[in-house]
XYZ file of C-alpha atoms in Angstrom:
674
model
C -0.038 0.026 0.025
C 1.353 3.443 -0.913
C 0.327 7.078 -0.587
C 0.590 8.752 -3.921
C -1.193 11.204 -6.258
C -3.441 10.916 -9.232
C -1.755 10.529 -12.621
C -3.925 13.081 -14.399
C -4.509 16.835 -13.959
C -2.418 19.460 -12.082
C -4.671 19.348 -8.976
C -2.728 16.128 -8.140
C -5.405 14.679 -5.865
C -4.051 12.557 -3.146
C -4.798 8.862 -3.047
C -3.713 5.578 -1.592
C -3.032 2.553 -3.828
C -3.346 -1.011 -2.665
C -2.156 -2.839 -5.806
C -4.518 -1.306 -8.414
C -7.240 -0.396 -5.868
C -7.664 3.345 -5.425
C -8.752 5.012 -2.202
C -8.956 8.839 -1.978
C -6.775 10.468 0.612
C -7.293 13.677 2.541
C -5.141 16.473 1.057
C -5.640 20.300 0.786
C -6.256 20.252 -2.958
C -8.895 17.477 -3.093
C -10.013 17.038 0.491
C -10.664 13.415 0.056
C -12.397 13.713 -3.267
C -11.635 12.236 -6.658
C -13.228 12.581 -10.081
C -14.285 9.752 -12.331
C -10.832 9.615 -13.923
C -9.104 9.424 -10.516
C -11.408 6.719 -9.314
C -10.677 4.509 -12.276
C -7.018 5.338 -12.654
C -5.911 1.992 -11.160
C -7.548 0.136 -14.002
C -4.808 1.182 -16.402
C -2.226 -0.631 -14.198
C -3.688 -3.895 -15.279
C -4.583 -3.058 -18.884
C -4.390 -6.106 -21.183
C -2.850 -3.810 -23.871
C 0.063 -2.830 -21.672
C 3.347 -2.519 -23.586
C 5.909 -4.943 -22.136
C 8.317 -5.681 -24.959
C 10.296 -3.330 -27.260
C 9.100 -3.338 -30.827
C 11.297 -2.740 -33.924
C 9.160 -2.149 -36.989
C 6.263 -3.822 -35.110
C 8.133 -6.880 -34.120
C 9.158 -7.838 -30.589
C 12.936 -7.530 -29.984
C 15.285 -7.499 -27.025
C 16.117 -4.271 -25.232
C 19.679 -4.479 -26.441
C 18.543 -4.892 -30.054
C 16.148 -1.964 -29.812
C 18.664 0.359 -28.086
C 21.526 -0.596 -30.379
C 19.312 0.172 -33.392
C 18.296 3.595 -32.049
C 21.849 4.548 -31.228
C 23.153 3.433 -34.608
C 20.419 5.417 -36.415
C 21.006 8.465 -34.231
C 24.707 8.448 -35.054
C 24.073 8.029 -38.755
C 21.487 10.841 -38.841
C 23.770 13.239 -36.906
C 26.749 12.365 -39.086
C 24.777 13.176 -42.217
C 22.645 16.094 -40.931
C 24.393 17.551 -37.915
C 23.521 17.551 -34.287
C 20.054 19.139 -34.939
C 19.185 16.217 -37.212
C 17.834 14.660 -34.046
C 14.972 16.051 -32.021
C 13.212 15.259 -28.708
C 9.551 15.778 -27.829
C 8.480 15.524 -24.209
C 5.380 15.779 -22.091
C 3.783 17.724 -19.230
C 2.946 14.483 -17.438
C 6.560 13.375 -16.964
C 7.929 13.663 -13.455
C 10.310 16.494 -12.603
C 13.159 13.905 -12.644
C 12.239 12.684 -16.200
C 11.715 16.119 -17.590
C 15.152 17.222 -16.225
C 16.875 14.053 -17.496
C 15.273 14.455 -20.936
C 16.425 18.092 -21.257
C 19.961 17.065 -20.137
C 19.962 14.087 -22.536
C 19.046 16.320 -25.405
C 21.724 18.906 -24.710
C 24.534 16.683 -23.452
C 24.156 13.246 -25.136
C 22.555 14.449 -28.414
C 23.844 18.024 -28.254
C 20.746 19.094 -30.096
C 18.817 22.365 -29.756
C 15.665 20.599 -31.045
C 13.717 19.838 -27.889
C 10.276 20.959 -26.859
C 7.183 19.359 -25.298
C 3.412 19.200 -25.310
C 3.179 21.776 -22.563
C 3.662 24.263 -25.230
C 0.062 23.486 -26.199
C -1.148 23.853 -22.590
C -0.028 26.835 -20.590
C 2.732 28.632 -22.489
C 0.695 31.828 -23.076
C -0.014 32.161 -19.344
C 3.666 31.575 -18.651
C 4.662 34.304 -21.084
C 2.118 36.741 -19.752
C 2.915 35.931 -16.073
C 6.613 36.329 -16.590
C 6.033 39.689 -18.391
C 3.734 40.989 -15.640
C 5.310 39.577 -12.515
C 8.792 38.401 -13.396
C 7.723 34.844 -12.382
C 5.609 32.156 -13.817
C 3.787 29.995 -11.295
C 0.313 28.776 -12.035
C -1.210 29.780 -8.692
C 1.045 31.989 -6.674
C -0.967 31.046 -3.537
C -2.368 27.815 -2.134
C -5.680 26.706 -3.688
C -7.200 26.668 -0.253
C -7.007 30.550 -0.233
C -9.873 30.491 -2.685
C -12.177 29.191 0.116
C -12.566 32.608 1.568
C -13.184 34.459 -1.795
C -16.336 36.581 -2.183
C -15.901 36.652 -5.933
C -13.920 34.451 -8.361
C -13.772 35.508 -12.005
C -12.987 32.289 -13.935
C -11.975 32.824 -17.568
C -11.853 30.026 -20.097
C -11.910 27.166 -17.616
C -14.376 24.324 -16.829
C -13.001 22.722 -13.698
C -16.345 21.093 -12.859
C -15.433 18.674 -15.661
C -11.584 18.949 -15.967
C -10.774 18.886 -12.168
C -13.978 18.412 -10.160
C -12.494 18.388 -6.705
C -11.339 21.912 -7.327
C -14.980 23.061 -7.139
C -14.900 22.454 -3.336
C -12.863 25.641 -3.043
C -15.457 27.824 -4.739
C -18.010 28.864 -2.156
C -19.832 31.846 -3.662
C -19.667 34.710 -6.169
C -18.478 32.754 -9.222
C -18.380 34.535 -12.493
C -17.607 32.403 -15.542
C -16.335 33.593 -18.984
C -16.999 30.872 -21.542
C -18.741 30.730 -24.895
C -20.457 27.482 -23.592
C -22.882 26.806 -20.863
C -20.538 24.326 -19.203
C -20.959 22.379 -16.019
C -18.941 25.187 -14.308
C -21.065 27.879 -15.877
C -24.186 26.210 -14.421
C -22.701 26.907 -10.936
C -22.030 30.499 -11.674
C -23.792 33.559 -10.337
C -23.062 35.296 -13.658
C -22.073 33.638 -16.958
C -20.627 35.771 -19.798
C -20.649 34.121 -23.212
C -18.215 36.030 -25.455
C -17.707 34.917 -29.100
C -14.654 32.678 -29.358
C -11.539 34.799 -29.728
C -12.900 37.942 -28.214
C -11.964 37.456 -24.533
C -9.299 40.177 -24.766
C -11.950 42.780 -25.848
C -14.018 41.640 -22.886
C -11.309 42.247 -20.363
C -10.691 45.647 -21.902
C -14.424 46.482 -21.488
C -14.368 45.436 -17.837
C -11.270 47.533 -17.212
C -12.914 50.493 -18.923
C -15.952 50.094 -16.666
C -13.817 49.850 -13.594
C -11.924 53.003 -14.369
C -15.076 54.924 -15.349
C -16.881 53.898 -12.134
C -13.929 54.860 -9.933
C -13.144 51.335 -8.902
C -9.486 51.182 -9.880
C -7.051 51.011 -6.878
C -4.808 53.987 -7.772
C -2.750 53.779 -4.593
C -1.878 50.170 -5.299
C -1.066 50.943 -8.937
C 1.234 53.844 -7.799
C 3.094 51.743 -5.235
C 3.384 48.388 -6.857
C 3.137 48.617 -10.644
C 4.378 50.320 -13.821
C 2.840 51.199 -17.205
C -0.765 51.616 -16.255
C -1.068 54.709 -18.374
C 0.015 52.724 -21.510
C -2.484 50.001 -20.828
C -5.296 52.408 -20.048
C -4.710 54.358 -23.238
C -5.897 51.287 -25.158
C -8.670 50.314 -22.763
C -10.099 53.824 -22.886
C -11.216 53.161 -26.420
C -13.095 49.989 -25.392
C -16.190 51.312 -23.740
C -18.673 48.529 -22.855
C -21.138 49.204 -25.638
C -18.405 48.874 -28.232
C -17.246 45.620 -26.518
C -20.782 44.327 -26.632
C -20.837 44.627 -30.428
C -17.604 42.707 -30.661
C -18.118 39.998 -28.030
C -21.798 39.688 -27.683
C -21.549 40.290 -23.907
C -24.047 42.889 -22.651
C -22.563 46.175 -21.445
C -24.630 45.866 -18.264
C -22.945 42.549 -17.522
C -19.425 44.014 -17.964
C -20.356 46.808 -15.508
C -21.776 44.191 -13.107
C -18.387 42.211 -13.112
C -16.540 45.408 -12.328
C -18.892 46.301 -9.565
C -18.696 42.771 -8.010
C -14.878 42.766 -8.024
C -14.875 46.211 -6.473
C -17.276 45.301 -3.723
C -15.607 41.986 -2.888
C -13.390 41.836 0.152
C -11.499 38.883 -1.298
C -11.417 38.517 -5.082
C -9.502 36.342 -7.516
C -9.161 36.253 -11.296
C -8.233 32.882 -12.659
C -7.486 32.056 -16.338
C -7.084 28.798 -18.203
C -6.871 27.353 -21.720
C -9.889 29.173 -23.044
C -7.992 32.442 -22.669
C -4.556 31.054 -23.685
C -4.970 28.838 -26.682
C -5.105 31.686 -29.267
C -2.632 33.330 -31.635
C -3.009 36.295 -29.334
C -3.117 34.254 -26.114
C -0.270 36.031 -24.318
C -1.946 39.357 -24.881
C -5.297 37.935 -23.807
C -3.922 36.663 -20.506
C -2.066 39.948 -20.088
C -5.409 41.789 -20.409
C -6.880 39.746 -17.562
C -3.738 40.323 -15.472
C -4.167 44.031 -16.142
C -7.604 43.832 -14.725
C -6.324 42.028 -11.722
C -3.654 44.648 -11.118
C -6.116 47.504 -11.636
C -8.063 46.153 -8.687
C -5.010 45.612 -6.646
C -5.396 41.865 -6.321
C -1.930 40.236 -6.924
C 0.158 40.108 -3.809
C -2.686 41.391 -1.630
C -3.649 38.965 1.158
C -6.914 37.251 0.445
C -6.827 38.256 -3.265
C -4.899 37.417 -6.407
C -4.503 36.290 -9.975
C -3.685 32.723 -11.000
C -3.677 30.277 -13.863
C -5.186 26.773 -13.618
C -2.497 24.500 -14.977
C -3.775 21.584 -17.011
C -1.391 18.612 -17.234
C -0.282 16.724 -14.125
C 3.204 18.229 -14.091
C 2.558 21.132 -16.420
C 4.315 23.416 -13.921
C 7.435 21.412 -13.212
C 7.611 20.018 -16.755
C 8.493 23.478 -18.115
C 10.788 24.456 -15.279
C 13.648 22.006 -15.676
C 14.746 21.881 -19.233
C 12.477 20.143 -21.778
C 11.238 23.473 -23.116
C 13.187 24.727 -26.222
C 14.489 27.940 -24.614
C 14.957 26.855 -20.959
C 17.456 25.277 -18.701
C 16.656 23.867 -15.186
C 15.372 26.364 -12.648
C 13.492 28.225 -15.269
C 16.715 29.701 -16.603
C 16.944 31.098 -20.112
C 19.226 28.993 -22.274
C 20.716 32.023 -24.047
C 21.730 33.601 -20.649
C 25.556 33.187 -20.346
C 25.346 33.033 -16.532
C 22.644 30.331 -16.733
C 24.670 28.286 -19.171
C 27.757 28.553 -16.920
C 25.825 27.418 -13.852
C 24.132 24.443 -15.425
C 27.191 23.364 -17.360
C 29.183 23.282 -14.071
C 26.500 21.008 -12.552
C 26.530 18.747 -15.643
C 30.378 18.728 -15.878
C 30.508 20.051 -19.483
C 31.856 23.147 -21.272
C 29.130 25.856 -21.466
C 30.139 26.383 -25.098
C 29.080 22.795 -25.838
C 25.474 23.548 -24.895
C 23.194 24.268 -27.871
C 21.112 27.388 -28.036
C 17.293 27.829 -28.249
C 15.469 25.383 -30.561
C 12.089 25.356 -32.327
C 8.822 25.490 -30.320
C 6.528 22.415 -30.289
C 4.463 23.036 -33.463
C 7.413 24.504 -35.327
C 9.450 21.525 -34.423
C 6.712 19.013 -35.558
C 6.187 21.092 -38.740
C 9.912 20.920 -39.535
C 10.244 17.101 -39.187
C 11.621 15.369 -42.267
C 12.137 18.616 -44.182
C 15.484 19.508 -45.725
C 16.382 21.882 -42.938
C 14.542 20.001 -40.184
C 15.246 17.014 -37.928
C 15.301 13.569 -39.463
C 14.869 11.657 -36.229
C 12.602 12.178 -33.262
C 12.435 10.648 -29.761
C 8.964 11.004 -28.095
C 8.546 10.637 -24.387
C 5.095 10.935 -22.737
C 3.161 12.542 -25.609
C 0.849 11.545 -28.459
C 1.116 14.391 -30.963
C -0.856 12.577 -33.650
C -3.964 13.437 -31.636
C -2.860 16.381 -29.534
C -1.173 18.617 -32.052
C -2.993 21.217 -34.157
C -3.450 20.503 -37.874
C -3.134 16.838 -36.869
C -3.300 15.335 -40.323
C -0.319 17.445 -41.353
C 1.673 16.537 -38.231
C 1.074 12.868 -38.920
C 2.502 13.313 -42.448
C 5.635 14.940 -40.944
C 6.122 12.097 -38.482
C 5.844 9.626 -41.366
C 8.605 11.571 -43.233
C 11.222 10.832 -40.540
C 14.103 8.482 -40.932
C 13.675 7.457 -37.277
C 10.746 7.772 -34.881
C 11.168 6.339 -31.380
C 8.288 6.438 -28.906
C 8.510 5.597 -25.202
C 5.137 4.844 -23.651
C 3.253 2.213 -21.619
C 0.242 1.690 -23.785
C -0.172 1.790 -27.560
C -1.399 5.062 -29.016
C -1.795 6.680 -32.362
C 1.848 7.884 -32.330
C 3.284 4.459 -31.400
C 1.499 3.068 -34.412
C 3.877 5.181 -36.638
C 7.066 4.455 -34.676
C 10.041 2.628 -35.942
C 10.853 1.620 -32.365
C 8.508 1.476 -29.409
C 9.923 1.267 -25.929
C 7.798 -0.014 -22.981
C 8.291 2.150 -19.926
C 6.952 2.404 -16.398
C 3.805 4.247 -15.586
C 2.852 6.488 -12.654
C 2.259 3.882 -9.899
C 5.383 1.891 -10.775
C 7.990 4.530 -10.312
C 9.229 7.113 -7.748
C 9.486 10.795 -8.594
C 8.136 14.278 -7.913
C 5.611 16.483 -9.577
C 4.841 20.188 -9.102
C 1.184 20.902 -8.857
C -0.813 23.998 -9.917
C 0.153 25.769 -6.664
C 3.925 25.278 -7.174
C 3.946 22.645 -4.481
C 6.384 19.812 -5.045
C 4.793 16.387 -4.394
C 6.356 12.987 -3.868
C 5.034 10.108 -5.915
C 5.754 6.783 -4.267
C 5.720 3.478 -6.198
C 2.847 1.151 -5.323
C 3.771 -1.925 -7.333
C 6.432 -3.357 -9.504
C 6.371 -2.933 -13.253
C 5.719 -5.973 -15.476
C 8.765 -7.936 -16.485
C 10.420 -6.385 -19.549
C 9.502 -2.843 -18.658
C 12.133 -0.173 -17.980
C 11.992 3.376 -16.522
C 12.413 6.425 -18.801
C 15.523 7.240 -16.688
C 16.937 3.803 -17.484
C 16.228 4.250 -21.217
C 17.945 7.609 -21.320
C 20.949 6.234 -19.471
C 21.412 3.291 -21.804
C 21.076 5.432 -24.892
C 23.505 8.062 -23.515
C 26.116 5.343 -22.875
C 25.772 4.074 -26.401
C 26.266 7.606 -27.719
C 29.449 8.007 -25.758
C 28.337 9.757 -22.567
C 29.753 8.510 -19.184
C 27.306 6.303 -17.330
C 27.592 8.429 -14.173
C 26.105 11.466 -16.000
C 22.717 9.684 -16.132
C 21.701 8.174 -12.825
C 18.558 6.031 -12.803
C 17.610 6.416 -9.133
C 14.956 9.152 -8.919
C 16.265 10.644 -5.721
C 19.777 11.022 -7.217
C 18.372 12.737 -10.219
C 16.269 15.080 -7.966
C 19.318 16.028 -5.913
C 21.135 16.986 -9.087
C 17.991 18.841 -10.366
C 17.923 20.801 -7.145
C 21.583 21.800 -7.484
C 21.013 22.811 -11.144
C 17.957 24.959 -10.163
C 19.800 26.824 -7.349
C 19.487 30.512 -7.738
C 16.984 30.281 -10.510
C 13.432 31.564 -10.589
C 12.190 28.031 -9.807
C 14.646 27.226 -7.033
C 14.285 23.685 -5.695
C 17.719 23.622 -4.063
C 16.305 23.381 -0.514
C 13.965 20.493 -1.236
C 14.962 16.888 -0.547
C 13.119 13.616 -0.618
C 13.571 13.374 3.132
C 11.640 16.553 3.558
C 8.948 15.440 1.205
C 8.662 12.042 2.800
C 8.182 13.841 6.134
C 5.098 15.528 4.673
C 6.432 19.116 4.450
C 4.404 21.358 2.204
C 7.147 22.846 -0.005
C 6.143 25.467 -2.592
C 9.006 26.730 -4.699
C 11.230 28.803 -4.338
C 12.968 26.822 -1.562
C 16.438 28.228 -1.582
C 17.965 26.234 1.267
C 17.170 23.286 3.416
C 16.023 25.337 6.332
C 13.672 27.441 4.235
C 9.981 26.603 4.743
C 9.014 27.138 1.138
C 6.937 29.985 -0.438
C 3.334 29.244 -0.623
C 2.405 32.843 -1.445
C 4.358 34.899 -3.857
C 4.411 38.685 -4.347
C 3.332 39.617 -0.774
C 6.160 42.177 -0.581
C 7.514 42.538 -4.110
C 7.165 41.104 -7.541
C 9.873 39.213 -9.422
C 11.254 42.108 -11.476
C 14.400 43.828 -10.399
C 12.483 46.849 -9.081
C 9.896 44.719 -7.314
C 7.036 46.170 -9.425
C 4.513 44.418 -11.664
C 4.035 45.564 -15.221
C 0.787 46.417 -16.961
C 0.935 45.317 -20.639
C -0.528 47.640 -23.295
C -2.565 45.073 -25.299
C -5.275 45.447 -27.874
C -7.933 43.195 -29.392
C -7.086 41.540 -32.737
C -9.660 38.796 -33.047
C -9.129 35.247 -34.298
C -6.410 34.577 -36.789
C -8.962 32.957 -39.016
C -12.291 34.808 -39.145
C -15.571 33.215 -40.446
C -16.721 33.825 -43.939
C -19.452 32.701 -46.326
C -17.558 29.441 -46.956
C -16.784 28.654 -43.308
C -19.518 30.567 -41.402
C -19.157 28.833 -37.964
C -16.484 29.018 -35.207
C -15.285 25.760 -33.792
C -13.833 25.552 -30.327
C -12.284 22.518 -28.571
C -11.891 21.274 -25.011
C -11.996 18.384 -22.524
C -14.793 16.352 -21.009
C -15.043 14.806 -17.544
C -14.361 11.172 -18.649
C -11.308 11.692 -20.727
C -7.824 13.328 -20.407
C -5.665 14.942 -23.047
C -5.307 12.798 -26.191
C -7.279 10.017 -24.532
C -4.450 7.521 -24.891
C -4.909 6.401 -21.286
C -8.668 7.042 -20.559
C -9.753 5.389 -23.812
C -8.260 2.167 -22.409
C -10.584 2.219 -19.409
C -13.994 0.539 -19.994
C -15.895 2.748 -17.433
C -14.672 5.914 -19.083
C -15.273 4.687 -22.568
C -18.777 3.722 -21.501
C -19.393 7.331 -20.202
C -18.167 8.993 -23.409
C -17.642 6.382 -26.111
C -17.234 8.622 -29.172
C -16.597 12.140 -30.436
C -19.455 14.625 -30.761
C -20.199 18.113 -31.826
C -22.339 20.360 -29.686
C -24.427 22.697 -31.855
C -27.492 24.952 -31.384
C -30.687 23.176 -32.721
C -31.277 25.965 -35.205
C -27.719 25.730 -36.551
C -28.173 21.970 -36.898
C -31.429 22.347 -38.663
C -29.928 24.703 -41.248
C -27.441 21.935 -42.066
C -30.250 19.354 -42.224
C -29.129 17.736 -39.032
C -30.960 16.529 -35.992
C -29.807 15.395 -32.527
C -28.021 12.051 -32.770
C -27.102 12.348 -36.514
C -23.567 11.914 -37.775
C -22.157 15.151 -39.090
C -18.966 16.280 -40.830
C -17.274 19.324 -39.432
C -14.947 20.797 -42.012
C -12.230 23.434 -41.791
C -9.598 24.591 -44.259
C -7.195 21.964 -42.832
C -9.384 18.870 -42.743
C -12.661 17.333 -41.658
C -13.937 15.407 -38.674
C -16.869 13.005 -38.203
C -18.888 13.540 -35.009
C -22.211 12.766 -33.624
C -24.566 15.797 -33.236
C -25.619 16.941 -29.821
C -28.189 19.665 -29.997
C -27.634 22.118 -27.063
C -29.980 24.992 -26.710
C -27.523 27.070 -24.710
C -24.887 26.993 -27.456
C -24.221 30.242 -29.391
C -25.708 29.758 -32.925
C -22.407 30.788 -34.471
C -20.311 28.302 -32.447
C -19.706 24.503 -32.340
C -17.760 22.587 -29.799
C -15.737 19.274 -30.103
C -13.785 17.347 -27.487
C -10.263 16.672 -28.568
C -9.697 13.187 -27.033
C -10.460 11.028 -30.013
C -8.343 9.700 -32.882
C -8.617 9.287 -36.654
C -11.542 10.682 -38.456
C -12.921 11.805 -35.140
C -9.890 13.892 -34.105
C -10.912 17.496 -33.457
C -7.356 18.632 -34.045
C -7.680 17.832 -37.767
C -9.636 21.140 -37.781
C -7.560 23.390 -35.530
C -5.399 26.268 -36.647
C -1.645 26.205 -36.036
C -1.362 30.017 -36.167
C 1.072 30.750 -33.350
C 1.266 33.376 -30.578
C 4.333 35.473 -31.349
C 5.515 35.320 -27.654
C 4.504 31.911 -26.391
C 4.315 30.039 -29.733
C 0.980 28.664 -28.570
C -1.188 27.423 -31.384
C -4.778 28.756 -31.797
C -6.645 25.696 -30.615
C -9.718 27.522 -29.294
C -11.177 29.037 -32.513
C -11.173 28.212 -36.244
C -13.614 28.733 -39.067
C -15.712 25.656 -40.013
C -18.798 24.504 -41.802
C -21.285 21.822 -40.755
C -22.335 19.232 -43.287
C -24.834 16.361 -43.136
C -23.368 12.832 -42.881
C -20.195 11.402 -41.430
C -18.386 8.190 -40.718
C -19.983 6.119 -37.852
């Protein structure tokens, strides 16, 4: 029996495992609760489709044969195409130790700049906006339990009632939801604002305009703790609520009501999530909501704040320790000479040997197999065939590779394309740490042994590194040893783990980074005295509304938006293997207003084709009277002809390189593949 945490979202609900039997455990984030995914998470541990033998071109082989083949192909590719001929693609569900080791492997063993991860699709816009505003990127800069005392919570582009249900225990009253759909979370709201997809930024500007016009803005806080308000206000001044209503569809009176509710609240929070971020202007959109929070004096004020609801289980830690294209451990920038010097010393290499920044996730996938792009790819903890935008195109790029290696524990749509598949341990079979949405580092204990023939990701990286000429000691396989090195590499960085040890975590200490030494109690609340910029002040960002990268027209008159559902997680590679979850949501569907369906000759339960400029998807119609007539919704957990990401637009945010998942122009046609 072992105390551990759920393998899914960033709430990281606590549970106890007895073999594959799950029992919820009391913990601040989940308070003894679990969602349907958490309750059934043990079923994957005994899945009959579990990968247990390496596969080479679909045939079982020994580990030595598989690893020797990979190493030989890597050496040939890099000899012919240079170091950047090989690339690495990671995942936001990997433990801190595996994320760290993957980044180190790419830069030391492969010496490639071409590494990024699927977290670029998850929270990168909030990270960019938070860093710009506060000098620090941490999802929630306060414990989630602080929300219990809130009078008002403004929740933008999030549906936690489905994506992380135990979170809803922390919302007691005064919930305002911004979402084009009438979601399960919106059903709980005192006020639901339904902007047209891609217009959230204009809505934030309208609420800021209302706040300023009504005298609600906290000028003393702005003067003492911020910079650049005048530049931000100069833009917001042109977005009076009636103008915003014409753009967003949200009534001017509702915009003013939100401003008044935030003003009258003693304790108020503004929280954003993927609905605000997954746009070609996602960084600016999140910045607009941060501007609103700063105007009300929320960040760093006790009982108030701004935060972002991280999605993947280790979405926070996964981007802090080196698997992001432009970062080294500790949230250091890879092009910073001091950062390179520090990390190179820990790794025992010459700083000049470390590569520079590489391509972001979609740009990396788009470059695969091209004359100037990587010819080989190692994938750990991701299923880009389903999760990437413009998925059909990404599949074609993966097929163009000379070498595709996928390490996973169950078959998925990406392993089907792989030259080599490596069976690795899953969550309950390995030790490691994850960093939840509060910046709290959690210890994951192993509950059972992996099946015979299965190896850890750390073991895989070590064996490959040795074959590529790296000393064995550079790549330890014991998680605690890797964490100790990670902590040393992070020392002095923004995300400083140097004071965290496994011993402290085993003792149950609640350690939120930064933890700069072993006597430090951790930092559950950031910004109470100063923000992360050198002068201690937060920055307003002057941002303006641009609208979707792909507007509707006569050919494609509807807007499609995508998201998650209660029963499934991310690409569905895990949850589509669990009978109870498949029974709950067995197939893809498209939510559409009955009138919109009728215009396409469709009725509830019919199969429809949803088509964009990039592809088409078959989905079963669900007529939902609360849907906007100009909008359709599809969950993105399903593969093949039912994959919503066949439609999505890879237009990228210029700062975060986040693709525009949340809105694209489509048309609805009668008929589809069952």
